[in-house]
Amino acid sequence: MKYFLLYIKQTLRFVLKPMSFVPAIIMMCLIFNFSGQDADTSSQLSYKVGVEVLTVTNDVLDKGWTPTRIRELSTQYQYYIRKAAHFTEYLLLAISVAFPLYVYGLRGFPLMLFAGIICVGYAYLDEYHQSFIAGRSPQKKDVLIDSSGSFVGIIITRMISWTGMHTIFAPLANKKKKRKKR
């Protein structure tokens, strides 16, 4: 029975570990899809997101803005909304790339370097992709914002992983150390 359970555990790890990359692939597809939108569609989406965010802000902070004022503010802050979207997309991409690499045993600086290369490389490819879309053009500033989001995402992943290893998963780490000493 013990060997059967061990076999099941190993089989699950063999199947589930590669699936840890699925969120990263989904994020890459989402980013590619957003970049594939023409300028008008992209602007309309940013405007709608701005209206939603400002509506929630108005409700939570009780600002007393009218729907007209919210639409004006969404237009006014369009640039910042778009750049915040870039930052957030790549922050999420970095987290979804770094966690599977961590699961596969990459730690410390190599994790940061490899995840960073993947995310920054994808940012460059994403901007190149935009050069083929009507009304869109590649922007070096966007690559910088994307890279900043990636860096923050990798740091968040490192912090969560370190915290987990020293709190929740500490008993597992101690068990492995004891086995190695024998």
mmCIF file of C-alpha atoms in Angstrom:
data_model
loop_
_atom_site.group_PDB
_atom_site.id
_atom_site.type_symbol
_atom_site.label_atom_id
_atom_site.label_comp_id
_atom_site.label_asym_id
_atom_site.label_seq_id
_atom_site.Cartn_x
_atom_site.Cartn_y
_atom_site.Cartn_z
ATOM 1 C CA MET A 1 0.000 0.000 0.000
ATOM 2 C CA LYS A 2 2.849 2.374 0.878
ATOM 3 C CA TYR A 3 4.452 1.890 -2.555
ATOM 4 C CA PHE A 4 1.104 2.349 -4.284
ATOM 5 C CA LEU A 5 0.597 5.724 -2.573
ATOM 6 C CA LEU A 6 4.144 6.729 -3.438
ATOM 7 C CA TYR A 7 3.459 5.764 -7.071
ATOM 8 C CA ILE A 8 0.264 7.868 -7.100
ATOM 9 C CA LYS A 9 2.123 10.822 -5.588
ATOM 10 C CA GLN A 10 4.931 10.604 -8.153
ATOM 11 C CA THR A 11 2.447 10.242 -11.006
ATOM 12 C CA LEU A 12 0.519 13.306 -9.858
ATOM 13 C CA ARG A 13 3.718 15.333 -9.632
ATOM 14 C CA PHE A 14 4.761 14.157 -13.099
ATOM 15 C CA VAL A 15 1.404 15.251 -14.529
ATOM 16 C CA LEU A 16 0.786 18.422 -12.503
ATOM 17 C CA LYS A 17 4.245 20.017 -12.563
ATOM 18 C CA PRO A 18 4.199 20.775 -16.303
ATOM 19 C CA MET A 19 0.675 22.150 -15.895
ATOM 20 C CA SER A 20 2.086 24.843 -13.621
ATOM 21 C CA PHE A 21 3.064 26.676 -16.825
ATOM 22 C CA VAL A 22 -0.568 26.904 -18.031
ATOM 23 C CA PRO A 23 -1.242 30.280 -16.314
ATOM 24 C CA ALA A 24 1.855 31.747 -18.006
ATOM 25 C CA ILE A 25 0.685 30.507 -21.396
ATOM 26 C CA ILE A 26 -2.773 31.974 -20.754
ATOM 27 C CA MET A 27 -1.241 35.338 -19.793
ATOM 28 C CA MET A 28 0.898 35.333 -22.935
ATOM 29 C CA CYS A 29 -2.190 34.633 -25.048
ATOM 30 C CA LEU A 30 -4.121 37.437 -23.330
ATOM 31 C CA ILE A 31 -1.285 39.912 -23.863
ATOM 32 C CA PHE A 32 -0.966 38.839 -27.504
ATOM 33 C CA ASN A 33 -4.728 39.276 -27.936
ATOM 34 C CA PHE A 34 -4.707 42.774 -26.395
ATOM 35 C CA SER A 35 -1.764 43.758 -28.597
ATOM 36 C CA GLY A 36 -3.576 42.469 -31.650
ATOM 37 C CA GLN A 37 -6.405 44.966 -31.224
ATOM 38 C CA ASP A 38 -6.412 47.932 -33.576
ATOM 39 C CA ALA A 39 -5.949 51.387 -32.043
ATOM 40 C CA ASP A 40 -9.680 52.227 -31.881
ATOM 41 C CA THR A 41 -10.660 48.945 -30.222
ATOM 42 C CA SER A 42 -7.808 49.247 -27.744
ATOM 43 C CA SER A 43 -8.764 52.838 -26.887
ATOM 44 C CA GLN A 44 -12.409 51.882 -26.388
ATOM 45 C CA LEU A 45 -11.396 49.077 -24.030
ATOM 46 C CA SER A 46 -9.145 51.423 -22.033
ATOM 47 C CA TYR A 47 -11.956 53.965 -21.858
ATOM 48 C CA LYS A 48 -14.430 51.342 -20.572
ATOM 49 C CA VAL A 49 -11.953 50.098 -17.983
ATOM 50 C CA GLY A 50 -11.373 53.697 -16.888
ATOM 51 C CA VAL A 51 -15.104 54.294 -16.508
ATOM 52 C CA GLU A 52 -15.462 51.124 -14.411
ATOM 53 C CA VAL A 53 -12.463 51.917 -12.184
ATOM 54 C CA LEU A 54 -13.577 55.518 -11.676
ATOM 55 C CA THR A 55 -17.159 54.415 -10.953
ATOM 56 C CA VAL A 56 -15.920 52.066 -8.222
ATOM 57 C CA THR A 57 -13.605 54.804 -6.916
ATOM 58 C CA ASN A 58 -16.545 57.214 -6.835
ATOM 59 C CA ASP A 59 -18.703 54.708 -4.942
ATOM 60 C CA VAL A 60 -16.031 53.678 -2.447
ATOM 61 C CA LEU A 61 -14.634 57.160 -1.743
ATOM 62 C CA ASP A 62 -18.027 58.884 -2.107
ATOM 63 C CA LYS A 63 -16.626 61.551 -4.445
ATOM 64 C CA GLY A 64 -20.020 62.631 -5.782
ATOM 65 C CA TRP A 65 -18.963 62.505 -9.434
ATOM 66 C CA THR A 66 -21.686 62.484 -12.054
ATOM 67 C CA PRO A 67 -21.623 59.908 -14.856
ATOM 68 C CA THR A 68 -20.558 62.724 -17.210
ATOM 69 C CA ARG A 69 -17.647 63.643 -14.923
ATOM 70 C CA ILE A 70 -16.589 59.982 -14.729
ATOM 71 C CA ARG A 71 -16.525 59.749 -18.543
ATOM 72 C CA GLU A 72 -14.470 62.986 -18.723
ATOM 73 C CA LEU A 73 -11.998 61.663 -16.163
ATOM 74 C CA SER A 74 -11.715 58.368 -18.043
ATOM 75 C CA THR A 75 -10.797 60.270 -21.198
ATOM 76 C CA GLN A 76 -8.419 62.526 -19.271
ATOM 77 C CA TYR A 77 -6.603 59.625 -17.575
ATOM 78 C CA GLN A 78 -6.568 57.325 -20.625
ATOM 79 C CA TYR A 79 -2.752 57.416 -20.915
ATOM 80 C CA TYR A 80 -2.232 56.391 -17.278
ATOM 81 C CA ILE A 81 -4.866 53.676 -17.502
ATOM 82 C CA ARG A 82 -3.106 52.179 -20.517
ATOM 83 C CA LYS A 83 0.310 52.280 -18.846
ATOM 84 C CA ALA A 84 -1.101 50.770 -15.638
ATOM 85 C CA ALA A 85 -2.547 47.981 -17.788
ATOM 86 C CA HIS A 86 0.903 47.322 -19.309
ATOM 87 C CA PHE A 87 2.490 47.204 -15.865
ATOM 88 C CA THR A 88 -0.218 44.909 -14.465
ATOM 89 C CA GLU A 89 -0.201 42.505 -17.421
ATOM 90 C CA TYR A 90 3.517 41.945 -17.095
ATOM 91 C CA LEU A 91 3.431 41.761 -13.305
ATOM 92 C CA LEU A 92 0.943 38.895 -13.649
ATOM 93 C CA LEU A 93 2.990 37.332 -16.451
ATOM 94 C CA ALA A 94 6.123 37.413 -14.298
ATOM 95 C CA ILE A 95 4.337 35.767 -11.378
ATOM 96 C CA SER A 96 2.875 33.107 -13.650
ATOM 97 C CA VAL A 97 6.327 32.460 -15.174
ATOM 98 C CA ALA A 98 8.372 32.599 -11.960
ATOM 99 C CA PHE A 99 6.243 30.244 -9.859
ATOM 100 C CA PRO A 100 6.598 27.256 -12.215
ATOM 101 C CA LEU A 101 10.325 27.903 -12.472
ATOM 102 C CA TYR A 102 10.439 27.883 -8.674
ATOM 103 C CA VAL A 103 8.467 24.617 -8.652
ATOM 104 C CA TYR A 104 11.128 23.132 -10.949
ATOM 105 C CA GLY A 105 13.833 24.117 -8.474
ATOM 106 C CA LEU A 106 15.142 27.400 -9.856
ATOM 107 C CA ARG A 107 15.955 29.688 -6.918
ATOM 108 C CA GLY A 108 17.617 33.006 -6.145
ATOM 109 C CA PHE A 109 19.332 35.033 -8.834
ATOM 110 C CA PRO A 110 18.976 32.360 -11.560
ATOM 111 C CA LEU A 111 15.190 32.445 -11.047
ATOM 112 C CA MET A 112 15.146 36.227 -11.344
ATOM 113 C CA LEU A 113 17.403 36.178 -14.390
ATOM 114 C CA PHE A 114 15.572 33.439 -16.302
ATOM 115 C CA ALA A 115 12.065 34.746 -15.512
ATOM 116 C CA GLY A 116 13.247 38.268 -16.362
ATOM 117 C CA ILE A 117 14.658 37.168 -19.715
ATOM 118 C CA ILE A 118 11.387 35.436 -20.584
ATOM 119 C CA CYS A 119 9.211 38.412 -19.596
ATOM 120 C CA VAL A 120 11.382 41.169 -21.082
ATOM 121 C CA GLY A 121 11.871 39.119 -24.239
ATOM 122 C CA TYR A 122 8.115 38.713 -24.500
ATOM 123 C CA ALA A 123 7.678 42.481 -23.987
ATOM 124 C CA TYR A 124 9.988 43.154 -26.944
ATOM 125 C CA LEU A 125 8.163 40.596 -29.086
ATOM 126 C CA ASP A 126 4.839 42.098 -28.034
ATOM 127 C CA GLU A 127 5.880 45.583 -29.110
ATOM 128 C CA TYR A 128 7.220 44.196 -32.391
ATOM 129 C CA HIS A 129 3.870 42.452 -32.909
ATOM 130 C CA GLN A 130 2.109 45.820 -32.444
ATOM 131 C CA SER A 131 4.069 47.254 -35.368
ATOM 132 C CA PHE A 132 1.884 45.127 -37.667
ATOM 133 C CA ILE A 133 -1.435 46.326 -36.186
ATOM 134 C CA ALA A 134 -3.425 49.242 -37.652
ATOM 135 C CA GLY A 135 -2.910 52.447 -35.699
ATOM 136 C CA ARG A 136 -0.440 50.851 -33.263
ATOM 137 C CA SER A 137 3.297 51.232 -33.056
ATOM 138 C CA PRO A 138 6.071 49.785 -30.910
ATOM 139 C CA GLN A 139 7.059 51.965 -27.961
ATOM 140 C CA LYS A 140 10.329 51.651 -26.044
ATOM 141 C CA LYS A 141 8.585 53.252 -23.076
ATOM 142 C CA ASP A 142 6.093 50.380 -23.023
ATOM 143 C CA VAL A 143 8.916 47.831 -22.916
ATOM 144 C CA LEU A 144 10.356 49.721 -19.939
ATOM 145 C CA ILE A 145 6.966 49.740 -18.175
ATOM 146 C CA ASP A 146 6.449 46.041 -19.003
ATOM 147 C CA SER A 147 9.915 45.230 -17.677
ATOM 148 C CA SER A 148 9.216 47.152 -14.473
ATOM 149 C CA GLY A 149 6.000 45.189 -13.974
ATOM 150 C CA SER A 150 7.921 41.967 -14.602
ATOM 151 C CA PHE A 151 10.584 42.888 -12.066
ATOM 152 C CA VAL A 152 7.964 43.640 -9.412
ATOM 153 C CA GLY A 153 6.171 40.356 -10.197
ATOM 154 C CA ILE A 154 9.402 38.390 -9.844
ATOM 155 C CA ILE A 155 10.166 40.103 -6.522
ATOM 156 C CA ILE A 156 6.645 39.299 -5.275
ATOM 157 C CA THR A 157 7.148 35.665 -6.285
ATOM 158 C CA ARG A 158 10.481 35.534 -4.480
ATOM 159 C CA MET A 159 8.926 37.055 -1.335
ATOM 160 C CA ILE A 160 5.986 34.643 -1.342
ATOM 161 C CA SER A 161 8.252 31.648 -2.018
ATOM 162 C CA TRP A 162 10.721 32.635 0.710
ATOM 163 C CA THR A 163 7.919 33.272 3.190
ATOM 164 C CA GLY A 164 6.306 29.946 2.345
ATOM 165 C CA MET A 165 9.547 28.039 2.776
ATOM 166 C CA HIS A 166 10.118 29.623 6.182
ATOM 167 C CA THR A 167 6.545 29.267 7.454
ATOM 168 C CA ILE A 168 3.995 26.970 5.852
ATOM 169 C CA PHE A 169 6.404 24.598 4.116
ATOM 170 C CA ALA A 170 9.163 24.716 6.748
ATOM 171 C CA PRO A 171 8.251 21.263 8.114
ATOM 172 C CA LEU A 172 8.668 19.765 4.621
ATOM 173 C CA ALA A 173 12.017 21.495 4.156
ATOM 174 C CA ASN A 174 13.217 20.243 7.555
ATOM 175 C CA LYS A 175 12.107 16.699 6.672
ATOM 176 C CA LYS A 176 14.182 16.804 3.456
ATOM 177 C CA LYS A 177 17.238 18.100 5.348
ATOM 178 C CA LYS A 178 16.988 15.236 7.849
ATOM 179 C CA ARG A 179 16.820 12.673 5.008
ATOM 180 C CA LYS A 180 19.925 14.168 3.355
ATOM 181 C CA LYS A 181 21.929 14.005 6.614
ATOM 182 C CA ARG A 182 21.336 10.260 6.954
#
